[in-house]
CSV table of C-alpha atoms in Angstrom, one decimal:
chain,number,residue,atom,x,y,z
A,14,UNK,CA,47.9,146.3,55.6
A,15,UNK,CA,45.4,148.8,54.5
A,16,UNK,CA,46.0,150.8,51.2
A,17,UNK,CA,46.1,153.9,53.7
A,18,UNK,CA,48.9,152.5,56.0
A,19,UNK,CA,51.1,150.8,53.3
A,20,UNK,CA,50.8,154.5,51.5
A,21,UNK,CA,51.8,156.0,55.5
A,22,UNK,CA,54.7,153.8,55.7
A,23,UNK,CA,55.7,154.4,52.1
A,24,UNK,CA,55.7,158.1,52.8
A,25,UNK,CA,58.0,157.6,55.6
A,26,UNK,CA,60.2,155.5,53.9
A,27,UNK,CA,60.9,157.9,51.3
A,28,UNK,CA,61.2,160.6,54.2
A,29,UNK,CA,64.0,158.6,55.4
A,30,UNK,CA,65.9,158.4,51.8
A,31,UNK,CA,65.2,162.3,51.4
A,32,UNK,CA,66.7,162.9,54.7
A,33,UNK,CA,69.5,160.8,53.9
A,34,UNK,CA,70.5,161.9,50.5
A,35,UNK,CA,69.8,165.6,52.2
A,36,UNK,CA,72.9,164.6,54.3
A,37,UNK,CA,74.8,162.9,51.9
A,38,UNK,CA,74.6,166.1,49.5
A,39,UNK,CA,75.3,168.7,52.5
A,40,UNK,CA,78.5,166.1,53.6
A,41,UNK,CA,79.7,166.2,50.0
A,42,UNK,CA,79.6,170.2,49.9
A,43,UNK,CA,81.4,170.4,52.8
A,44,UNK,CA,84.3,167.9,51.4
A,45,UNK,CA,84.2,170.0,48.4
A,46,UNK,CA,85.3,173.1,50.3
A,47,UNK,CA,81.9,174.7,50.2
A,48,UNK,CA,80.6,175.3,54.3
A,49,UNK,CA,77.6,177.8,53.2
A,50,UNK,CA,75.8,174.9,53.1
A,51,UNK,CA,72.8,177.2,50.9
A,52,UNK,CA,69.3,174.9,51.7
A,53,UNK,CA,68.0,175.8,48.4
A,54,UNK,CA,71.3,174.3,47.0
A,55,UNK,CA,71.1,171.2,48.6
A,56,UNK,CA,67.8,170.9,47.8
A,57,UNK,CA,68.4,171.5,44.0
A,58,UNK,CA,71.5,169.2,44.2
A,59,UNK,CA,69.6,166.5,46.1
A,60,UNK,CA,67.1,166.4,43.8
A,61,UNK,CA,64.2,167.4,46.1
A,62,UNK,CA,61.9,170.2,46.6
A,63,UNK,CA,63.1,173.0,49.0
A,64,UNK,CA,60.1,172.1,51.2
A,65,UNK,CA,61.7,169.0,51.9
A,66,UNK,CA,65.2,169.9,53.1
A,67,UNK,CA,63.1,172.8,55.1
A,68,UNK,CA,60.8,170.1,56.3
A,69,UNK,CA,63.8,168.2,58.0
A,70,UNK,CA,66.3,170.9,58.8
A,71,UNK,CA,64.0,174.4,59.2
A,72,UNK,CA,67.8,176.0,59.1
A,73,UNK,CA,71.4,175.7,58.4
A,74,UNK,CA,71.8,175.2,61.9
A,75,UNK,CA,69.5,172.6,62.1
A,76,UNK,CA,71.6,170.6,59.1
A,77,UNK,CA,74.8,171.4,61.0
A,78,UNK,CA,73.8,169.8,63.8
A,79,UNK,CA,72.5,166.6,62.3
A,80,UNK,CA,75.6,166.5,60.0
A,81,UNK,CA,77.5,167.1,63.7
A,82,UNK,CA,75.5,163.9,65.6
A,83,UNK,CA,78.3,161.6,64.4
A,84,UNK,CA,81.0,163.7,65.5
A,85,UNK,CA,79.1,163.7,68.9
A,86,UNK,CA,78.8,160.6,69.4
A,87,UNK,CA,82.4,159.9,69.2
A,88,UNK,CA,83.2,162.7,71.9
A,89,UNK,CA,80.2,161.3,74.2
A,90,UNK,CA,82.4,158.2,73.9
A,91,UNK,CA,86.0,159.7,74.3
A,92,UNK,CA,84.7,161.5,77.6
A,93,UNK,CA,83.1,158.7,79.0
A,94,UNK,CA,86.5,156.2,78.5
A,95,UNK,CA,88.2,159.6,79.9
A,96,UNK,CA,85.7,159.9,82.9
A,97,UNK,CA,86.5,156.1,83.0
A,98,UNK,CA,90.9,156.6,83.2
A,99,UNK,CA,92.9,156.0,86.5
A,100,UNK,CA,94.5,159.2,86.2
A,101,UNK,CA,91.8,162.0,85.5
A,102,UNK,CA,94.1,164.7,84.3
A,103,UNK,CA,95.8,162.5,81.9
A,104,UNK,CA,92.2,161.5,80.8
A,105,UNK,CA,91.5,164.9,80.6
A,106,UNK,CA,94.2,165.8,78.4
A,107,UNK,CA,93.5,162.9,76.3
A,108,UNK,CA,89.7,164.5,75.7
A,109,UNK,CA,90.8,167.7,75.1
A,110,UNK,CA,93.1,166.7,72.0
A,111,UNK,CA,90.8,164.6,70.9
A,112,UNK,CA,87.6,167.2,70.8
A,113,UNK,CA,90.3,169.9,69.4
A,114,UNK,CA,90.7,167.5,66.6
A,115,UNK,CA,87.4,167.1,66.1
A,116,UNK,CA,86.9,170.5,66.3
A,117,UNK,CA,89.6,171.7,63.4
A,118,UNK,CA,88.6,168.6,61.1
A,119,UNK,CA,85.1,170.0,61.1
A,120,UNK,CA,84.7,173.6,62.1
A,121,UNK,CA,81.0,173.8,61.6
A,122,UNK,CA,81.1,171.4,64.2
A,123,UNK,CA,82.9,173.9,66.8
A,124,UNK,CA,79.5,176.0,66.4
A,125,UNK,CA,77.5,173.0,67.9
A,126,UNK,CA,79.5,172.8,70.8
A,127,UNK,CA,79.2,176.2,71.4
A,128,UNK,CA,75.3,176.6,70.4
A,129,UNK,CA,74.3,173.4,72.1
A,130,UNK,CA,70.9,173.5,69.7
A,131,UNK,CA,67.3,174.4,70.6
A,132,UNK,CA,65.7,172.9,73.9
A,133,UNK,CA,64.5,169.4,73.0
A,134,UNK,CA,67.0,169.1,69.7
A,135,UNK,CA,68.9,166.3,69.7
A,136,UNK,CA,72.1,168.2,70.3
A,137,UNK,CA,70.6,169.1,73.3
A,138,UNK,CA,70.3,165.8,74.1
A,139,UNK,CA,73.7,165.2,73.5
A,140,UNK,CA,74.9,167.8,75.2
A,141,UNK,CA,73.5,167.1,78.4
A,142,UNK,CA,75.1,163.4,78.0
A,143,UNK,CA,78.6,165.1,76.5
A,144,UNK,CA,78.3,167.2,79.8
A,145,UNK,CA,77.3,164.3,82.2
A,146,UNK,CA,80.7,162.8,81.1
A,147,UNK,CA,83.0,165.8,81.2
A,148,UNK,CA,81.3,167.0,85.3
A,149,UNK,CA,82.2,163.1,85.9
A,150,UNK,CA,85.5,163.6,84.7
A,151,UNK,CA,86.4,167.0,86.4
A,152,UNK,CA,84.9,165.9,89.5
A,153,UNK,CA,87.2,162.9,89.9
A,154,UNK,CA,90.3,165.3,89.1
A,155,UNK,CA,89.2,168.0,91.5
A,156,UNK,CA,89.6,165.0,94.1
A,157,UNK,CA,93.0,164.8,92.9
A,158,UNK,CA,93.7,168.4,93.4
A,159,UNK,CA,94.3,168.3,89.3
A,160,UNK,CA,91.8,170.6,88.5
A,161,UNK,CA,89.9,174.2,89.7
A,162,UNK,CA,87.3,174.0,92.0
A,163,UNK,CA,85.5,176.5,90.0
A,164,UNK,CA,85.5,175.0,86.5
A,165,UNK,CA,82.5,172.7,85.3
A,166,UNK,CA,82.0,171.0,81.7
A,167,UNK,CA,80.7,174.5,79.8
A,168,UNK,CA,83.7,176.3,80.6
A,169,UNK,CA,86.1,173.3,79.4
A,170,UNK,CA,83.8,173.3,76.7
A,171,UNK,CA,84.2,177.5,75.9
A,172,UNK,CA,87.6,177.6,76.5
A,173,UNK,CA,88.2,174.8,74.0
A,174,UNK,CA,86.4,176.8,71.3
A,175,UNK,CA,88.6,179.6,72.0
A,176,UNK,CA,91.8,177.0,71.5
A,177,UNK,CA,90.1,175.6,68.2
A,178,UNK,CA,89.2,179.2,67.4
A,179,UNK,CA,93.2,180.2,68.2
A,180,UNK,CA,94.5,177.0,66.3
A,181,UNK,CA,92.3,178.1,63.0
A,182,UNK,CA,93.3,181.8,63.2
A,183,UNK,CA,97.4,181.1,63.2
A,184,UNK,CA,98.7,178.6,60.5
A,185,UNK,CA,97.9,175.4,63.5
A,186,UNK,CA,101.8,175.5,64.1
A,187,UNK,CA,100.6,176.5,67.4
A,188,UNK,CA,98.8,173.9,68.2
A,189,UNK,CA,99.9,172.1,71.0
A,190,UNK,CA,101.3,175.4,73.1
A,191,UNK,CA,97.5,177.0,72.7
A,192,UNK,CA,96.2,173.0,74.2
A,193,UNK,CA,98.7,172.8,76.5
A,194,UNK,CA,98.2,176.6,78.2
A,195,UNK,CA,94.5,175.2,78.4
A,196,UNK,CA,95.5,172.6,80.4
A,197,UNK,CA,97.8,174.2,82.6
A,198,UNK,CA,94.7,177.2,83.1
A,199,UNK,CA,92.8,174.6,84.2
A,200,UNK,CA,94.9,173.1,87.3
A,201,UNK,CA,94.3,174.9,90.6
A,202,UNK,CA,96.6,178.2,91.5
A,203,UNK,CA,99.8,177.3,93.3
């Protein structure tokens, strides 16, 4: 390996641990109470220039979202085993409960779903797969006369923020009543 490309790879490498230690620091913060997540804080705290943290996440939105991919990627996987159950409306519900928990374990991550990132972000990305999942899913219960013809995956989606959003406002008593007039909104008129 040439001096040049050993330096490259270096360089990357320590990219990588920024990144990470970026993350780490922004996760702790938010454990700690604090959700302004303040770049120049993170980057003070991290021990890195703010360049850096600026470098990988050009916004608070941008850190959101990457702190949010986990999050994501159990959802993506919750839909798809709900897209996946014998009885789409029960499958359905199942989904919904389990997003609404994500949702008011990590608010920040209820401003993802709605935002749905930049084109070409990996939210996006996401996204599109979260939505693949949730159209499979509501198409199957439409053939079962569970569901609207009318609704598709960014409306399940909205309306969900507006239960989370509900939930947070009260004192989450509520809870269940707010999910389960959701899912009752959602079956076709009788």
């Amino acid at each position: 390996m040439t001096s040049r490309a050993r330096q490259e790879t270096e360089l990357r490498a320590d990219a990588v641990r920024n990144r990470a230690r970026i993350l780490r620091i922004a996760r702790e913060q938010l454990a700690a109470g604090d959700r302004s997540l303040q770049l120049n804080a993170i980057a003070r705290l991290a021990g890195v220039g703010v360049g850096t943290v600026y470098r990988h996440f050009p916004n608070r939105h941008a850190l959101v979202e990457a702190l949010s991919e986990e999050r994501f990627r159990e959802l993506i996987g919750e839909a798809q085993a709900a897209a996946a159950a014998e009885d789409p409306f029960a499958g359905l519900r199942c989904l919904l409960r389990f997003a609404l928990d994500l949702m008011l374990d990590a608010p920040d991550f209820a401003d993802v779903l709605e935002s749905a990132g930049g084109v070409g972000s990996q939210a996006s990305k996401m996204m599109a797969e979260l939505d693949e999942a949730v159209t499979g899913l509501l198409d199957r219960a439409r053939q079962t006369g569970a569901v609207r013809d009318c609704v598709d995956a960014e409306d399940v989606r909205r309306l969900l923020c507006g239960v989370q959003h509900a939930v947070r406002s009260g004192d989450g008593a509520r809870r269940d009543l707010y999910l389960g007039v959701l899912l009752e909104g959602l079956r076709p008129p009788r």
